[in-house]
């Protein structure tokens, strides 16, 4: 299984550090959930403060995740505006056919206004903090052409070196496990783990049992029975369950519209997404989001001197 600990290698840190030094941009590698699996290189004081803030840090993490997912749709660099209004870009990290994370770079202001993808609604509440506002104004300005060139260069490095080296490292550093478990592994353990990773990485798509079964080289009939045996519920129920867990997170921590959330979780119709959400949690997505806002701890006000 490809895990965060596997990816948190000297190789990733070395490449990220070298790229940060060469371009002057901030660089971090995160997993598909937005959790950092590399060191933070060249991070601006503004972004460091934002990530240390109890309210803003969750939006930083969600911005990383959403930017990465947007890039993974086309498997191309995605240049976008983060929730704080800075420009970033993301490169999908796919190893052995699995989306395992994203390489994120940027943390700059553009010298000229350019229309970019807004991953999350730009949040202005942090401007009430004079320390954050002062550091934001110190964030370097760069030309958009430089951002594009940096994104293309990083894609070449990731595609032609990092992915290949990580695949090799994972094969080389995967020793035969010591038999410490009382239960011997079942014959299809590895196939089921591979199937679950595939499902997690493709929740935004129209996932079909036949497609996942083919991915792990099993017949749809046998895979269906095997899946229920391992997970305790059927394939479609499991996929729906995972989508609903992701839906709650996006409703809590993003400003995406209900339609956008539905689309990014593989629902072609927002009305059907709302129906499934209500069946799962006995409340509509709109009401759930409002309830969370009503019970959220208010962000302390800051005076600007």
Short mmCIF file of C-alpha atoms in Angstrom, two decimals:
data_model
loop_
_atom_site.label_atom_id
_atom_site.label_comp_id
_atom_site.label_asym_id
_atom_site.label_seq_id
_atom_site.Cartn_x
_atom_site.Cartn_y
_atom_site.Cartn_z
CA UNK A 1 0.00 0.00 0.00
CA UNK A 2 1.25 3.49 -0.89
CA UNK A 3 1.23 5.45 2.34
CA UNK A 4 2.26 8.89 3.51
CA UNK A 5 5.25 7.41 5.31
CA UNK A 6 6.40 5.74 2.08
CA UNK A 7 6.20 9.01 0.20
CA UNK A 8 7.84 11.08 2.93
CA UNK A 9 11.30 10.28 1.63
CA UNK A 10 14.59 12.11 1.28
CA UNK A 11 14.04 12.15 -2.47
CA UNK A 12 10.82 14.18 -2.27
CA UNK A 13 12.33 16.65 0.18
CA UNK A 14 15.49 17.04 -1.92
CA UNK A 15 13.60 17.77 -5.15
CA UNK A 16 11.13 20.11 -3.41
CA UNK A 17 13.95 21.98 -1.70
CA UNK A 18 16.00 22.34 -4.91
CA UNK A 19 12.97 23.56 -6.88
CA UNK A 20 12.14 26.09 -4.17
CA UNK A 21 15.70 27.42 -4.19
CA UNK A 22 15.85 27.60 -7.99
CA UNK A 23 12.51 29.37 -8.48
CA UNK A 24 12.03 31.27 -5.23
CA UNK A 25 8.57 29.70 -4.93
CA UNK A 26 7.09 27.88 -1.96
CA UNK A 27 6.88 24.09 -2.37
CA UNK A 28 5.14 21.33 -0.41
CA UNK A 29 3.94 17.82 -1.21
CA UNK A 30 0.59 16.73 0.24
CA UNK A 31 -1.43 13.52 0.11
CA UNK A 32 -4.90 13.32 -1.45
CA UNK A 33 -6.44 14.58 1.81
CA UNK A 34 -4.31 17.73 1.83
CA UNK A 35 -2.02 16.56 4.66
CA UNK A 36 1.62 17.62 4.32
CA UNK A 37 3.98 14.70 3.59
CA UNK A 38 7.07 16.76 2.91
CA UNK A 39 8.77 19.63 4.65
CA UNK A 40 7.60 23.18 3.89
CA UNK A 41 10.13 24.88 1.63
CA UNK A 42 10.35 28.63 1.06
CA UNK A 43 6.98 29.28 2.69
CA UNK A 44 6.19 32.96 3.06
CA UNK A 45 5.75 34.32 6.61
CA UNK A 46 2.13 35.06 5.64
CA UNK A 47 1.38 31.43 4.78
CA UNK A 48 3.22 30.18 7.83
CA UNK A 49 1.04 32.36 10.05
CA UNK A 50 -2.12 31.29 8.21
CA UNK A 51 -1.28 27.59 8.67
CA UNK A 52 -0.65 28.11 12.38
CA UNK A 53 -3.98 29.89 12.88
CA UNK A 54 -6.73 27.65 14.34
CA UNK A 55 -9.44 28.98 12.00
CA UNK A 56 -7.48 29.58 8.81
CA UNK A 57 -5.36 26.41 8.80
CA UNK A 58 -8.24 24.11 7.84
CA UNK A 59 -8.99 26.28 4.81
CA UNK A 60 -5.33 26.18 3.79
CA UNK A 61 -5.45 22.38 3.89
CA UNK A 62 -8.72 22.27 1.97
CA UNK A 63 -7.37 24.72 -0.60
CA UNK A 64 -4.37 22.43 -1.14
CA UNK A 65 -6.62 19.44 -1.59
CA UNK A 66 -9.09 21.15 -3.94
CA UNK A 67 -6.29 22.63 -6.04
CA UNK A 68 -4.72 19.20 -6.36
CA UNK A 69 -7.99 17.53 -7.27
CA UNK A 70 -8.63 20.17 -9.92
CA UNK A 71 -5.23 19.40 -11.46
CA UNK A 72 -5.83 15.66 -11.34
CA UNK A 73 -8.93 15.97 -13.55
CA UNK A 74 -6.76 16.72 -16.58
CA UNK A 75 -3.44 15.41 -15.22
CA UNK A 76 -1.99 18.82 -16.08
CA UNK A 77 -0.69 21.68 -13.91
CA UNK A 78 -3.52 23.76 -12.48
CA UNK A 79 -2.78 27.41 -11.74
CA UNK A 80 -5.34 28.71 -9.28
CA UNK A 81 -6.12 31.31 -6.64
CA UNK A 82 -6.10 29.99 -3.08
CA UNK A 83 -8.64 30.97 -0.41
CA UNK A 84 -6.42 33.84 0.76
CA UNK A 85 -6.03 35.29 -2.74
CA UNK A 86 -2.48 34.12 -3.53
CA UNK A 87 -1.54 32.30 -6.73
CA UNK A 88 -0.52 28.64 -6.52
CA UNK A 89 -0.19 25.74 -8.91
CA UNK A 90 -0.53 22.00 -8.40
CA UNK A 91 0.93 18.92 -10.12
CA UNK A 92 -0.79 15.53 -9.58
CA UNK A 93 1.47 12.79 -8.21
CA UNK A 94 0.45 9.46 -9.72
CA UNK A 95 2.50 6.39 -8.81
CA UNK A 96 1.87 2.90 -10.18
CA UNK A 97 -1.43 4.11 -11.59
CA UNK A 98 -2.64 5.56 -8.27
CA UNK A 99 -3.24 9.21 -7.42
CA UNK A 100 -1.33 9.50 -4.14
CA UNK A 101 -0.90 13.24 -3.70
CA UNK A 102 -0.01 16.60 -5.20
CA UNK A 103 3.05 18.81 -5.48
CA UNK A 104 1.97 22.37 -4.63
CA UNK A 105 3.93 25.52 -5.42
CA UNK A 106 3.48 29.26 -5.47
CA UNK A 107 2.37 31.55 -2.65
CA UNK A 108 2.89 34.64 -4.79
CA UNK A 109 0.94 37.70 -5.87
CA UNK A 110 0.69 38.34 -9.60
CA UNK A 111 2.10 41.60 -10.91
CA UNK A 112 -0.86 41.87 -13.32
CA UNK A 113 -4.45 40.79 -12.78
CA UNK A 114 -5.15 37.46 -14.49
CA UNK A 115 -8.33 35.42 -14.47
CA UNK A 116 -7.62 32.21 -12.55
CA UNK A 117 -9.54 29.23 -11.22
CA UNK A 118 -10.97 30.10 -7.80
CA UNK A 119 -10.57 26.85 -5.84
CA UNK A 120 -12.42 28.31 -2.86
CA UNK A 121 -14.10 31.66 -2.44
CA UNK A 122 -11.40 34.20 -1.57
CA UNK A 123 -11.68 34.78 2.17
CA UNK A 124 -11.16 38.36 3.35
CA UNK A 125 -11.70 37.86 7.10
CA UNK A 126 -7.97 37.35 7.74
CA UNK A 127 -7.41 41.02 6.73
CA UNK A 128 -8.76 42.02 10.15
CA UNK A 129 -5.50 40.73 11.64
CA UNK A 130 -2.82 43.47 11.21
CA UNK A 131 0.04 40.95 11.38
CA UNK A 132 -1.45 38.85 8.58
CA UNK A 133 -2.23 41.91 6.48
CA UNK A 134 1.30 43.24 6.86
CA UNK A 135 2.84 39.90 5.86
CA UNK A 136 0.46 39.58 2.91
CA UNK A 137 1.73 42.87 1.53
CA UNK A 138 5.28 41.48 1.81
CA UNK A 139 4.45 38.44 -0.34
CA UNK A 140 6.53 38.76 -3.53
CA UNK A 141 4.92 39.75 -6.82
CA UNK A 142 5.84 37.76 -9.93
CA UNK A 143 4.92 37.81 -13.58
CA UNK A 144 2.28 35.31 -14.71
CA UNK A 145 4.57 34.02 -17.44
CA UNK A 146 7.08 33.00 -14.78
CA UNK A 147 4.38 31.03 -12.93
CA UNK A 148 3.45 29.22 -16.15
CA UNK A 149 7.09 28.39 -16.93
CA UNK A 150 7.66 27.14 -13.38
CA UNK A 151 4.59 24.93 -13.55
CA UNK A 152 5.71 23.39 -16.85
CA UNK A 153 9.21 22.80 -15.49
CA UNK A 154 7.92 21.12 -12.35
CA UNK A 155 5.64 18.89 -14.41
CA UNK A 156 8.66 17.70 -16.41
CA UNK A 157 10.57 16.96 -13.20
CA UNK A 158 7.64 15.10 -11.63
CA UNK A 159 6.81 13.12 -14.79
CA UNK A 160 10.33 12.23 -15.91
CA UNK A 161 12.17 11.81 -12.64
CA UNK A 162 10.22 11.94 -9.38
CA UNK A 163 7.48 9.44 -10.30
CA UNK A 164 9.96 6.94 -11.75
CA UNK A 165 12.31 7.19 -8.79
CA UNK A 166 9.50 6.85 -6.25
CA UNK A 167 8.16 3.78 -8.04
CA UNK A 168 11.64 2.27 -7.87
CA UNK A 169 12.13 3.21 -4.21
CA UNK A 170 8.80 1.68 -3.22
CA UNK A 171 9.66 -1.60 -4.93
CA UNK A 172 13.20 -1.64 -3.57
CA UNK A 173 12.26 -0.66 0.00
CA UNK A 174 9.30 -3.01 0.35
CA UNK A 175 10.80 -5.93 2.32
CA UNK A 176 8.98 -9.16 2.93
CA UNK A 177 6.85 -8.52 6.03
CA UNK A 178 7.67 -10.38 9.19
CA UNK A 179 4.89 -12.75 10.22
CA UNK A 180 3.75 -11.06 13.40
CA UNK A 181 0.02 -11.26 12.82
CA UNK A 182 -1.90 -14.20 14.14
CA UNK A 183 -4.17 -14.05 11.11
CA UNK A 184 -2.57 -15.05 7.82
CA UNK A 185 -3.35 -12.64 4.95
CA UNK A 186 -6.33 -13.64 2.86
CA UNK A 187 -5.73 -14.49 -0.81
CA UNK A 188 -7.21 -11.25 -2.15
CA UNK A 189 -6.06 -8.75 0.51
CA UNK A 190 -3.80 -6.90 -1.91
CA UNK A 191 -6.49 -6.71 -4.58
CA UNK A 192 -9.00 -5.26 -2.15
CA UNK A 193 -6.52 -2.66 -0.89
CA UNK A 194 -5.81 -1.72 -4.50
CA UNK A 195 -9.55 -1.46 -5.22
CA UNK A 196 -10.17 0.78 -2.18
CA UNK A 197 -7.30 3.08 -3.17
CA UNK A 198 -8.71 3.30 -6.69
CA UNK A 199 -12.17 4.16 -5.37
CA UNK A 200 -10.78 6.87 -3.08
CA UNK A 201 -8.83 8.47 -5.93
CA UNK A 202 -11.79 8.43 -8.35
CA UNK A 203 -14.73 9.51 -6.17
CA UNK A 204 -15.30 12.52 -8.42
CA UNK A 205 -15.96 10.24 -11.40
CA UNK A 206 -18.81 7.97 -12.42
CA UNK A 207 -17.45 4.91 -10.61
CA UNK A 208 -18.76 1.56 -11.77
CA UNK A 209 -18.20 -1.82 -10.21
CA UNK A 210 -17.13 -3.27 -13.58
CA UNK A 211 -14.43 -0.62 -13.92
CA UNK A 212 -12.94 -1.28 -10.48
CA UNK A 213 -13.17 -5.05 -10.94
CA UNK A 214 -11.25 -4.75 -14.20
CA UNK A 215 -8.63 -2.61 -12.44
CA UNK A 216 -7.86 -5.48 -10.04
CA UNK A 217 -8.26 -8.21 -12.69
CA UNK A 218 -11.38 -9.87 -11.27
CA UNK A 219 -14.75 -10.62 -12.85
CA UNK A 220 -17.53 -8.20 -11.81
CA UNK A 221 -19.53 -11.04 -10.24
CA UNK A 222 -16.63 -12.35 -8.15
CA UNK A 223 -15.43 -8.86 -7.23
CA UNK A 224 -18.93 -7.91 -6.04
CA UNK A 225 -19.13 -10.90 -3.69
CA UNK A 226 -15.55 -10.40 -2.51
CA UNK A 227 -16.10 -6.68 -1.83
CA UNK A 228 -19.14 -7.34 0.35
CA UNK A 229 -17.23 -10.04 2.22
CA UNK A 230 -14.36 -7.66 3.02
CA UNK A 231 -16.28 -4.41 3.66
CA UNK A 232 -19.52 -5.75 5.07
CA UNK A 233 -21.62 -3.76 2.59
CA UNK A 234 -22.05 -3.74 -1.17
CA UNK A 235 -19.91 -1.79 -3.62
CA UNK A 236 -22.46 0.96 -4.39
CA UNK A 237 -23.29 1.45 -0.72
CA UNK A 238 -19.58 1.78 0.12
CA UNK A 239 -18.96 4.33 -2.63
CA UNK A 240 -21.97 6.35 -1.48
CA UNK A 241 -20.75 6.20 2.13
CA UNK A 242 -17.33 7.57 1.17
CA UNK A 243 -18.87 10.33 -0.93
CA UNK A 244 -21.08 11.39 1.96
CA UNK A 245 -18.09 11.57 4.32
CA UNK A 246 -16.33 13.84 1.79
CA UNK A 247 -19.52 15.86 1.34
CA UNK A 248 -19.66 16.69 5.06
CA UNK A 249 -16.06 17.87 4.98
CA UNK A 250 -16.63 20.11 1.96
CA UNK A 251 -19.83 21.55 3.43
CA UNK A 252 -18.01 22.33 6.68
CA UNK A 253 -14.79 23.76 5.30
CA UNK A 254 -15.44 25.11 1.81
CA UNK A 255 -17.57 27.74 0.18
CA UNK A 256 -18.34 25.57 -2.83
CA UNK A 257 -21.95 25.65 -3.96
CA UNK A 258 -24.07 22.54 -3.44
CA UNK A 259 -23.94 21.95 -7.20
CA UNK A 260 -20.12 22.14 -7.22
CA UNK A 261 -19.83 19.70 -4.32
CA UNK A 262 -22.23 17.32 -6.03
CA UNK A 263 -20.29 17.50 -9.29
CA UNK A 264 -16.92 16.96 -7.58
CA UNK A 265 -18.26 13.89 -5.80
CA UNK A 266 -19.48 12.19 -8.94
CA UNK A 267 -23.16 13.20 -8.87
CA UNK A 268 -24.49 14.37 -12.23
CA UNK A 269 -27.60 15.90 -10.63
CA UNK A 270 -27.43 18.13 -7.51
CA UNK A 271 -31.00 17.11 -6.67
CA UNK A 272 -29.95 13.46 -6.42
CA UNK A 273 -26.95 14.41 -4.29
CA UNK A 274 -29.28 16.28 -1.91
CA UNK A 275 -31.61 13.29 -1.77
CA UNK A 276 -28.79 10.88 -0.90
CA UNK A 277 -27.33 13.30 1.67
CA UNK A 278 -30.71 13.66 3.36
CA UNK A 279 -31.21 9.88 3.42
CA UNK A 280 -27.78 9.51 5.04
CA UNK A 281 -27.87 12.31 7.62
CA UNK A 282 -31.61 13.10 7.92
CA UNK A 283 -30.98 16.70 6.92
CA UNK A 284 -30.40 18.52 3.62
CA UNK A 285 -26.91 19.77 2.68
CA UNK A 286 -28.09 23.37 2.97
CA UNK A 287 -29.46 22.88 6.47
CA UNK A 288 -26.36 20.91 7.54
CA UNK A 289 -24.07 23.73 6.37
CA UNK A 290 -26.18 26.36 8.12
CA UNK A 291 -26.24 24.35 11.35
CA UNK A 292 -22.45 24.13 11.27
CA UNK A 293 -22.17 27.87 10.75
CA UNK A 294 -24.57 28.55 13.62
CA UNK A 295 -22.60 26.35 16.04
CA UNK A 296 -19.11 27.35 14.86
CA UNK A 297 -16.86 29.18 17.31
CA UNK A 298 -16.77 32.81 16.22
CA UNK A 299 -13.45 34.12 14.97
CA UNK A 300 -12.14 36.76 17.40
CA UNK A 301 -12.23 40.31 16.08
CA UNK A 302 -9.00 42.23 15.58
CA UNK A 303 -8.55 45.97 15.74
CA UNK A 304 -6.52 47.59 13.02
CA UNK A 305 -4.35 50.32 14.44
#
